[in-house]
Coordinates of C-alpha atoms and ligand atoms in Angstrom, one line a residue:
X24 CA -18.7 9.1 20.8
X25 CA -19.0 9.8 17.0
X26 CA -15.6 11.1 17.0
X27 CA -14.1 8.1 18.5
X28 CA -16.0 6.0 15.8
X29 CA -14.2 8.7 13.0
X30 CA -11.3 7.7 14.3
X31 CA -11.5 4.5 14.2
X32 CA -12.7 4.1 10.7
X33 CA -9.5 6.5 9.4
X34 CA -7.3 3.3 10.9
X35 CA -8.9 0.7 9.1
X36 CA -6.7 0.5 6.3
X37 CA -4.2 -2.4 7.8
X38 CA -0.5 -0.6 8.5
X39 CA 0.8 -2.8 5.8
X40 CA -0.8 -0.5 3.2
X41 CA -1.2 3.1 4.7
X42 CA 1.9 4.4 3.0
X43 CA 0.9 3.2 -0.1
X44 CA -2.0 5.4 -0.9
X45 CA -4.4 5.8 -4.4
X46 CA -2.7 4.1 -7.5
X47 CA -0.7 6.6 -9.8
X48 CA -3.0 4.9 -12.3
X49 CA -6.5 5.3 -11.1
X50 CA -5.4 8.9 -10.3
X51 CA -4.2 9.8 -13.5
X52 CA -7.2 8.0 -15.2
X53 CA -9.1 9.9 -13.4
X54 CA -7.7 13.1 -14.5
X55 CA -7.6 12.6 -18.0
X56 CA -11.0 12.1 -17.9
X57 CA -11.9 14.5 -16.0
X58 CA -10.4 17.2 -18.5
X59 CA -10.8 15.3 -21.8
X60 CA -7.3 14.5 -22.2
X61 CA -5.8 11.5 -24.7
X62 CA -4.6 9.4 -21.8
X63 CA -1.2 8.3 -22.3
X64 CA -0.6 7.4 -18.5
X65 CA -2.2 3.9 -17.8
X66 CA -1.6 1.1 -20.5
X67 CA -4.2 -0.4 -21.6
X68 CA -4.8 -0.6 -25.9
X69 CA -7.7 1.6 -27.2
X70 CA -8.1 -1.0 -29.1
X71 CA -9.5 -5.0 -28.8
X72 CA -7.7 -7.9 -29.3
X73 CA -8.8 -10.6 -32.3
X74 CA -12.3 -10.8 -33.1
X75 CA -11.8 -14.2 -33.3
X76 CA -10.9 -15.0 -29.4
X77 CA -13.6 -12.1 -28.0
X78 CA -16.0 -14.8 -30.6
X79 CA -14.7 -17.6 -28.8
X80 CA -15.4 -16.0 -25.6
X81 CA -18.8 -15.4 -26.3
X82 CA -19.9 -18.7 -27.9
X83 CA -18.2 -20.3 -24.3
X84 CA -20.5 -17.8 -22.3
X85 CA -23.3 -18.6 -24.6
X86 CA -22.8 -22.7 -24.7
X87 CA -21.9 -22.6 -20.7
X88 CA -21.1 -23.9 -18.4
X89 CA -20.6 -21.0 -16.4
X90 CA -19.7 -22.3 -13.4
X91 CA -16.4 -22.5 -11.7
X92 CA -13.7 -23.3 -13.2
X93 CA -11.0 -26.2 -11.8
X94 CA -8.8 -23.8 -9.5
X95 CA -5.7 -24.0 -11.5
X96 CA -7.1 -23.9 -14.1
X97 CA -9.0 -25.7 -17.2
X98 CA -7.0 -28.0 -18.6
X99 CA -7.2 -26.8 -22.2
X100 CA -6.1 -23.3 -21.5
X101 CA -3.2 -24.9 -19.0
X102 CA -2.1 -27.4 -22.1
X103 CA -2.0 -24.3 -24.2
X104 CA 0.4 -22.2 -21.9
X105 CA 2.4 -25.3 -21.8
X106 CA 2.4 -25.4 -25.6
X107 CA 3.4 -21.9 -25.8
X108 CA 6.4 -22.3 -23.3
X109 CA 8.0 -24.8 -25.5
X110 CA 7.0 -22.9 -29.2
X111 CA 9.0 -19.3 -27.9
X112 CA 11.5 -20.9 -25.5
X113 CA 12.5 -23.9 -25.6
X114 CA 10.8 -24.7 -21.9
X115 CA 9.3 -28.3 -21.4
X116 CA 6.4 -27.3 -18.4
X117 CA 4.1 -29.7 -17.7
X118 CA 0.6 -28.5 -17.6
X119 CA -0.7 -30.4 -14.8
X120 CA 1.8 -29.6 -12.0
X121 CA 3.7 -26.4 -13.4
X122 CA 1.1 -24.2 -14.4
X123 CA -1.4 -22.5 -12.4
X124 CA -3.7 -19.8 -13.8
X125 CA -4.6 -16.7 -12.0
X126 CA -7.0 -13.5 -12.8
X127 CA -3.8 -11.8 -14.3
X128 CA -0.5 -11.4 -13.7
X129 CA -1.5 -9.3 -11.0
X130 CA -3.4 -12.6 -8.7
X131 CA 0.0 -14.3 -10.0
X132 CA 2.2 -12.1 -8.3
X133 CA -0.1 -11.7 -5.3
X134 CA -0.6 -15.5 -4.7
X135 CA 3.5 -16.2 -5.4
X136 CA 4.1 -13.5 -2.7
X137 CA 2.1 -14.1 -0.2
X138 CA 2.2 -18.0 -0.7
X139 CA 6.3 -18.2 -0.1
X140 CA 6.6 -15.0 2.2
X141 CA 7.1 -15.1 5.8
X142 CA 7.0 -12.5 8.5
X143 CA 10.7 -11.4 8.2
X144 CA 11.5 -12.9 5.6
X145 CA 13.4 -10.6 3.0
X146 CA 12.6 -9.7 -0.6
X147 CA 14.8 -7.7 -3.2
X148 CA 13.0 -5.3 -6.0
X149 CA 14.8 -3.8 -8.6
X150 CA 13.8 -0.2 -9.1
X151 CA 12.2 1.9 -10.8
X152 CA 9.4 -1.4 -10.2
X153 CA 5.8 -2.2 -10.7
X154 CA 3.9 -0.7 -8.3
X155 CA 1.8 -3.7 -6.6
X156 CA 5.2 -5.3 -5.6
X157 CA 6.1 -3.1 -2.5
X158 CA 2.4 -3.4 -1.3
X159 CA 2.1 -7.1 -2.0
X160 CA 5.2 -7.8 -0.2
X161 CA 4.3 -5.7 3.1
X162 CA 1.0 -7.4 3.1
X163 CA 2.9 -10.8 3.6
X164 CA 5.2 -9.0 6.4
X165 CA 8.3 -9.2 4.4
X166 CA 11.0 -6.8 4.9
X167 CA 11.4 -5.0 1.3
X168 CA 15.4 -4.3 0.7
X169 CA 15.3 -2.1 -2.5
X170 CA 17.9 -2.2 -5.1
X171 CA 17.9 0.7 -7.4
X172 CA 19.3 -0.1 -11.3
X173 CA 21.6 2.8 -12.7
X174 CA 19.8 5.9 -13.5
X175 CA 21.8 7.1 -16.8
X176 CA 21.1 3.4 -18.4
X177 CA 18.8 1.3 -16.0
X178 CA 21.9 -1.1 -15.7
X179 CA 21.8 -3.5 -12.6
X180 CA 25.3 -3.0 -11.2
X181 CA 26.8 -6.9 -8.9
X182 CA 28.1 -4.8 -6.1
X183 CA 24.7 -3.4 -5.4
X184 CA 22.7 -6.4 -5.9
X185 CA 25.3 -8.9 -4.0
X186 CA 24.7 -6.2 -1.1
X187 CA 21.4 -6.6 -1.1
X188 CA 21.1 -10.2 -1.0
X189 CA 21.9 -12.2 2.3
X190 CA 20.6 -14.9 4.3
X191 CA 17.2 -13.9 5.0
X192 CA 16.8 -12.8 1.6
X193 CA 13.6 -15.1 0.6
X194 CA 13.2 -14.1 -3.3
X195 CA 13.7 -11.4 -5.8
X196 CA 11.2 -9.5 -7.7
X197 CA 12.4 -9.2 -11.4
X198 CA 10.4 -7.8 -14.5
X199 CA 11.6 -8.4 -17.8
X200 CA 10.9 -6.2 -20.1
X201 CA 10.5 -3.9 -17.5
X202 CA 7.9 -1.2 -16.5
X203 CA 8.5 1.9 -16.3
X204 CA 11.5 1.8 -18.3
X205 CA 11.4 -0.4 -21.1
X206 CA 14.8 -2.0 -20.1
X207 CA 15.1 -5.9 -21.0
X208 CA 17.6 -8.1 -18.8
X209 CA 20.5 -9.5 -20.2
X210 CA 21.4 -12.7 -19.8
X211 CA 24.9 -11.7 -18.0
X212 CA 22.6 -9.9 -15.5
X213 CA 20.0 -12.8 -14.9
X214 CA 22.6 -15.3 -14.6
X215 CA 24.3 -13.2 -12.1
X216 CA 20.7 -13.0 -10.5
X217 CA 20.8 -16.8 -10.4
X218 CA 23.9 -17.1 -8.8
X219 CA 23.0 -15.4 -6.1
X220 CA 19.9 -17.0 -5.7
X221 CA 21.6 -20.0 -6.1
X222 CA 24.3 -19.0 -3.2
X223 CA 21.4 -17.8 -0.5
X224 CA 18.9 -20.3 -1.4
X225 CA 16.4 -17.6 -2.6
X226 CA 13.5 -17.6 -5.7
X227 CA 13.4 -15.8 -8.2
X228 CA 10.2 -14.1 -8.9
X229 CA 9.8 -13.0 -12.9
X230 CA 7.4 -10.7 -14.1
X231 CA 7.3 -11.3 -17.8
X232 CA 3.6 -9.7 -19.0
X233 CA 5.9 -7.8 -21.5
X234 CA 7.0 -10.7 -23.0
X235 CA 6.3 -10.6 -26.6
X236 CA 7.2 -6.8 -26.7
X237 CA 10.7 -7.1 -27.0
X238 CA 12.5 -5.1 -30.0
X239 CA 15.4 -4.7 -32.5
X240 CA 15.8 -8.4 -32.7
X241 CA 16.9 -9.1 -29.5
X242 CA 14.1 -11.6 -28.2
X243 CA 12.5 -12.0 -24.6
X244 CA 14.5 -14.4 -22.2
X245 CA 12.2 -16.1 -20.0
X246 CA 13.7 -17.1 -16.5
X247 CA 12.9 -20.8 -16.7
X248 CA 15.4 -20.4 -20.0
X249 CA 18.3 -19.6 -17.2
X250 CA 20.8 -21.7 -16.3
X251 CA 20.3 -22.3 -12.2
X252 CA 16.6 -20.7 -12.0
X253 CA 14.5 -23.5 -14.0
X254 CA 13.9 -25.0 -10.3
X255 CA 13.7 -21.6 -8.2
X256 CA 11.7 -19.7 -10.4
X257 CA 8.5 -18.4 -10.5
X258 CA 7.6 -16.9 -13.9
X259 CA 4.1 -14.8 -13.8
X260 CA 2.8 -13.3 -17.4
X261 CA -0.8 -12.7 -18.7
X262 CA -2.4 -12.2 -21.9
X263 CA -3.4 -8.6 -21.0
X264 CA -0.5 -7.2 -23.4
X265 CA -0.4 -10.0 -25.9
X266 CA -3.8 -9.9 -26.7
X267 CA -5.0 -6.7 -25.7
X268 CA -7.6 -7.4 -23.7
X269 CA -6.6 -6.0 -20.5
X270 CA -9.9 -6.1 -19.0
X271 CA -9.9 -10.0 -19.1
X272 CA -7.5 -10.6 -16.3
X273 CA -5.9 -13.5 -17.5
X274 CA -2.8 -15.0 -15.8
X275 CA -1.0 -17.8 -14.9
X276 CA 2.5 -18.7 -12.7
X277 CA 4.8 -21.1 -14.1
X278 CA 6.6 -22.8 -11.5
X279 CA 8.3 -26.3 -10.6
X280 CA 5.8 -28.4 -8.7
X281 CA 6.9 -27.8 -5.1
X282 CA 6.9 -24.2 -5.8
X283 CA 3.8 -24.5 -8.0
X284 CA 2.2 -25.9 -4.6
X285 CA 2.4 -22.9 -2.6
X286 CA 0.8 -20.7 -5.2
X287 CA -1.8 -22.3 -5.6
X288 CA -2.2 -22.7 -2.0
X289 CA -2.8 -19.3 -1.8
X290 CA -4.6 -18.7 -5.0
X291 CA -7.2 -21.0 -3.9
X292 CA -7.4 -19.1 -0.9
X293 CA -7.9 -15.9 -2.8
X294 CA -10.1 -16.1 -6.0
X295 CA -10.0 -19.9 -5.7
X296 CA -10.2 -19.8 -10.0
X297 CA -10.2 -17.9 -12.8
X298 CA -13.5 -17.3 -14.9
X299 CA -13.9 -20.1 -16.6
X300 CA -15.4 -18.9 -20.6
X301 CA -12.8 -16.8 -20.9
X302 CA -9.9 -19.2 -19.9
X303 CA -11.3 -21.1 -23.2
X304 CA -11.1 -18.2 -25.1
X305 CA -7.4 -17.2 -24.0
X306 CA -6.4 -21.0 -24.7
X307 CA -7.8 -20.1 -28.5
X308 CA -5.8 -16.8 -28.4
X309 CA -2.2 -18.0 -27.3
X310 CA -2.6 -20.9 -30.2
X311 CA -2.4 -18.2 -32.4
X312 CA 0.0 -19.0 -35.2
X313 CA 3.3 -17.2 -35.1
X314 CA 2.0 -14.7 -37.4
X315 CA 0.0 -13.3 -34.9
X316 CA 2.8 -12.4 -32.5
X317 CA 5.0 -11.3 -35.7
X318 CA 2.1 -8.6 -36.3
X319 CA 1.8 -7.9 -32.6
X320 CA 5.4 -6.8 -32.6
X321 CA 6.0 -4.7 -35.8
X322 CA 2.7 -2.8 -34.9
X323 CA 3.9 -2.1 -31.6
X324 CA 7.5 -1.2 -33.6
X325 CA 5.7 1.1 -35.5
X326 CA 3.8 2.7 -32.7
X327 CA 7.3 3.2 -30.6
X328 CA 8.9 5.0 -33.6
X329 CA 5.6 7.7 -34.0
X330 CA 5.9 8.4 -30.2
X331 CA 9.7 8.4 -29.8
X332 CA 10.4 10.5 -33.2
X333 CA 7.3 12.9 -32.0
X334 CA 8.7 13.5 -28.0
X335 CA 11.9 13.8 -29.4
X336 CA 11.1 16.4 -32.0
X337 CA 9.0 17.9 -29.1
X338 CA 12.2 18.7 -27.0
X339 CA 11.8 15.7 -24.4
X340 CA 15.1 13.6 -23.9
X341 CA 14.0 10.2 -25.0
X342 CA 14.4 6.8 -23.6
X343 CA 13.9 4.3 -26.3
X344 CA 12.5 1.6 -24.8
X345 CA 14.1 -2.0 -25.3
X346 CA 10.3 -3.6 -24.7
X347 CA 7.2 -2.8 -22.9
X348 CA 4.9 -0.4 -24.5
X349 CA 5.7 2.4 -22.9
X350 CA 8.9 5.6 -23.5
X351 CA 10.4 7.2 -20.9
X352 CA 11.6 10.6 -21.5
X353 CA 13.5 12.9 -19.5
X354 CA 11.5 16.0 -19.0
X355 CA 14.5 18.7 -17.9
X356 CA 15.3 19.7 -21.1
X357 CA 11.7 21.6 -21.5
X358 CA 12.4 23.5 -18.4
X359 CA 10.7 21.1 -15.9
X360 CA 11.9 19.5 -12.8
X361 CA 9.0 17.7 -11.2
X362 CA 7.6 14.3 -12.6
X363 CA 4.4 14.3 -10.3
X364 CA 4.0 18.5 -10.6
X365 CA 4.3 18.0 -14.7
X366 CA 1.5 14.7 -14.7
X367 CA -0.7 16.6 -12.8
X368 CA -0.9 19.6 -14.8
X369 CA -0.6 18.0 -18.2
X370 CA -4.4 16.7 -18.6
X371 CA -5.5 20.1 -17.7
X372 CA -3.0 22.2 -19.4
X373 CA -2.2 20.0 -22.5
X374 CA -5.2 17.7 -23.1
X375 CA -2.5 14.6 -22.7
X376 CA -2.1 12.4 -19.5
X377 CA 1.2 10.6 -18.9
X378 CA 2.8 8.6 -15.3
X379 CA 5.4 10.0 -13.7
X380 CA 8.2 7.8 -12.9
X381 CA 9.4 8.8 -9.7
X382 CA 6.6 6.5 -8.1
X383 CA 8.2 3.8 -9.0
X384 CA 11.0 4.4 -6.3
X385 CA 10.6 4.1 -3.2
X386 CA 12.3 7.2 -2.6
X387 CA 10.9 9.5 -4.9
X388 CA 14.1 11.7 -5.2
X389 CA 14.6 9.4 -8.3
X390 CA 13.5 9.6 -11.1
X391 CA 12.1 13.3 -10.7
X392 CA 13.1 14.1 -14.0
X393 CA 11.0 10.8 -15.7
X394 CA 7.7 10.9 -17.1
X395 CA 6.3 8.0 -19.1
X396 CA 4.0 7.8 -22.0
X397 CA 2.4 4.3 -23.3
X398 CA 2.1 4.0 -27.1
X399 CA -0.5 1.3 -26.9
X400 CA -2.8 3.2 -28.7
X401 CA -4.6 3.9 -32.4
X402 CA -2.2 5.7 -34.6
X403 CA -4.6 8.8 -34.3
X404 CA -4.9 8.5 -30.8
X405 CA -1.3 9.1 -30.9
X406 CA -1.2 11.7 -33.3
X407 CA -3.9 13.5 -31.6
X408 CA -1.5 13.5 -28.3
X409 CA 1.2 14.9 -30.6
X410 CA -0.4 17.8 -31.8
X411 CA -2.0 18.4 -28.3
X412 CA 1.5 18.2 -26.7
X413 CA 2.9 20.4 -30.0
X414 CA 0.4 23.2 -29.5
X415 CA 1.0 23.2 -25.8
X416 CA 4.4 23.6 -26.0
X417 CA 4.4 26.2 -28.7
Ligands
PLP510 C1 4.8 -5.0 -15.0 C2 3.4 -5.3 -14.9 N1 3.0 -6.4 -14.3 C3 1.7 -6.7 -14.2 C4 0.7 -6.0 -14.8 C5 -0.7 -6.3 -14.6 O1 -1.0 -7.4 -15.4 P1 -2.5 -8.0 -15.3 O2 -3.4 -7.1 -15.9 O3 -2.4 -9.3 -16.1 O4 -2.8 -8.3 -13.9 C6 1.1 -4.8 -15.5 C7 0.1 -3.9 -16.1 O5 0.3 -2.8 -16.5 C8 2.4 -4.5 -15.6 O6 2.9 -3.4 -16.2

C-alpha cells in the first residue's frame, strides 16, 4: 500500500517537465555556498541598484496602497515603458493596449508562451538558449524544433533556420543580447528572422533583458525596430539587469494589441498583476536620465575588460562577449574537457563557481568545452575570483 503511494508521488511532476530536472542555477548556487566560493555562476549584481528607486519603493510601501495592482499594470509605470521605447528606439507603443507588465521577464515569457501556444503547435529556439524556454514551451504542448547557432562564432546560418521553420511553426524564441554567449543579433540576421516569420505566418518572440548591455558602440536592436516584426512580435525585457535589482521581478511584454490580448489572457490567469509599490518605483527608475544608462554601460565595460584580461591571462580561451554580463571561455586549453565535471568541482576545489554551457543545448554534446562566468559583480568580488582561480591553477 505505502509503496504504491511512493510511487505515485515520484510521477507527480507532469511529463512535460520530468526531463528538465533542478536549475543549473539553483544547483550551482547552492554549491558555492556550500563551500564558500565567490559565485560567478548565476547573475545576479552583488550590488543594489539606485538608492533613489529602492527610496521610492519604500515610501510607496510606506504611503500604500498595497493592494493589487491593475493586471497589466499601473498606468504610471506602463506610460514610463512607453516613454522608454520611444527615448532608445525610436518605437511609438502605446501604453494602454501594447504594454503589459509581468513579475519579470520570466512571467513575460511564460504568459507569451503559453497564451499563443497550442498542443502541436511548433516553436523554434536558437541555441545555446535560456533555460526556461524549452520547459515553458513543453508546458504549453508545443513541439520544440531546435536550431543550434554556429559553434566557432554563435553565427545563425539561413539554411539551418529556413529548415527549421515550416507550416506548423507557431513562433520563434530569440534573445538579443543573448545568454549564455554574449552574442548580439544583427540586423541581416533578424530581418532574415522576419522574413520567415513573415512567409509562415509565425511570431517572433524577443527576449531583450540584456538590452542596455550592449558594447563597443554597436547599440541594442529591439525587434519592434525590425522591418516586418513591429506587428508579430512580442518583445519581453525587465529591469532586473538595468537596475540591478534582480530580486524585484519586474517585467513587461510589448506587443501589438491583438497579440497584447493573449498575454494578458494568460497573465491574468497566472499572477493576475504585478506587486504594485514596486511597479511605482521601477516607473521612477527607467525615467532615469540617459546618464544613468551611460554609467550602467561603461561600468559594466569596465567589469568585462577585468574578467576577460584575467581568464585570458589565466589560460582560458576567451569569448568576448558582444553584451550580456556574462564571458564564455573555452576551457580545453587548461587540460579540461567536461563543462558540467569542471562547474562541479570548481566551488570546492577553487573557491569560484561558474555555469557550464552545455545545458543550454539540448543535446549537451555541445558546448562541452564552455563554461561561463558573470562579471556582474564588485570589482573585489572579481578580483577575489581572480586570485582564487590564479592560486588554483598554479
Ligand atoms: C536571457 C534571460 N531571460 C530572462 C531572465 C530572467 O529575467 P527576470 O529576472 O526579469 O525574470 C534572465 C535572467 O538571468 C535571462 O538571462
Amino acid at each position: 500500500m505505502w509503496g504504491k503511494k511512493m510511487k505515485r508521488r515520484k510521477d507527480l511532476v507532469v511529463k512535460a517537465l520530468r526531463p528538465f530536472g533542478t536549475s543549473i542555477f539553483t544547483e550551482m548556487t547552492s554549491l558555492a555556498n556550500a563551500h564558500g566560493a565567490v559565485n560567478l555562476s548565476q547573475g545576479f549584481p552583488d550590488f543594489d541598484g539606485p538608492q533613489k528607486v529602492k527610496a521610492r519603493a519604500a515610501e510607496a510601501i510606506m504611503a500604500g496602497p498595497n493592494q493589487y495592482a491593475p493586471s497589466i499594470g499601473i498606468p504610471e509605470l506602463r506610460h514610463a515603458i512607453a516613454r522608454k521605447m520611444k527615448r532608445f528606439y525610436g518605437s511609438e507603443v502605446d501604453p494602454d493596449e501594447e504594454i503589459t507588465v509581468t513579475s519579470g521577464a520570466t512571467e513575460g515569457l511564460c504568459a507569451t508562451l503559453l497564451g499563443i501556444l497550442e498542443p502541436g503547435d511548433e516553436v523554434i529556439l536558437l541555441e545555446p538558449c535560456f533555460d526556461t524556454y524549452a520547459p515553458i514551451s513543453a508546458l504549453a504542448q508545443a513541439r520544440i524544433r531546435y536550431v543550434s547557432l554556429r559553434l566557432s562564432d554563435f553565427s545563425l546560418h539561413r539554411e539551418d533556420l529556413a529548415g527549421a521553420f515550416n507550416p506548423k511553426t507557431k513562433a520563434i524564441v530569440i534573445n538579443t543580447p543573448q545568454n549564455p554567449c554574449g552574442k548580439v543579433f544583427t540586423m541581416e540576421e533578424l530581418t532574415f528572422i522576419a522574413s520567415l516569420c513573415e512567409k509562415y505566418d509565425a511570431y517572433a518572440i524577443s527576449d531583450e533583458v540584456y538590452e542596455h548591455l550592449v558594447y563597443d558602440g554597436r547599440g541594442h536592436l529591439t525587434l519592434l525596430g525590425v522591418p516586418g516584426l513591429r506587428n508579430r512580435s512580442f518583445v519581453i525585457s525587465s529591469t532586473a539587469k538595468t537596475l540591478s535589482m534582480t530580486g524585484w521581478k519586474q517585467g513587461w511584454v510589448v506587443a501589438a494589441p491583438e497579440l497584447s490580448r493573449a498575454v494578458r489572457m494568460s497573465h491574468q490567469n497566472i499572477v493576475f498583476c504585478g506587486q504594485s509599490p514596486l511597479q511605482k518605483a521601477v516607473a521612477f527608475g527607467i525615467d532615469s536620465p540617459d546618464q544613468y544608462y551611460t554609467q550602467l554601460l561603461a561600468d559594466y565595460t569596465h567589469r568585462r575588460k577585468v574578467l576577460c584580461d584575467a581568464l585570458q591571462g589565466l589560460g582560458f580561451r576567451v569569448i568576448t562577449p558582444e553584451g550580456t554580463y556574462y564571458v564564455p571561455v573555452d576551457i580545453t586549453p587548461l587540460g579540461f574537457d567536461d563543462d558540467l565535471a569542471f562547474c562541479r568541482m570548481l566551488p570546492e576545489k577553487a573557491g569560484v563557481a561558474a555555469i557550464p554551457c552545455s545545458v543550454f543545448w539540448e543535446n549537451r554534446g555541445q558546448g562541452r568545452n564552455l563554461v561561463r562566468f558573470c562579471f556582474c559583480k564588485r570589482d573585489e568580488t572579481l578580483e577575489e575570483a581572480i586570485r582564487r582561480l590564479r592560486k588554483w591553477l598554479s
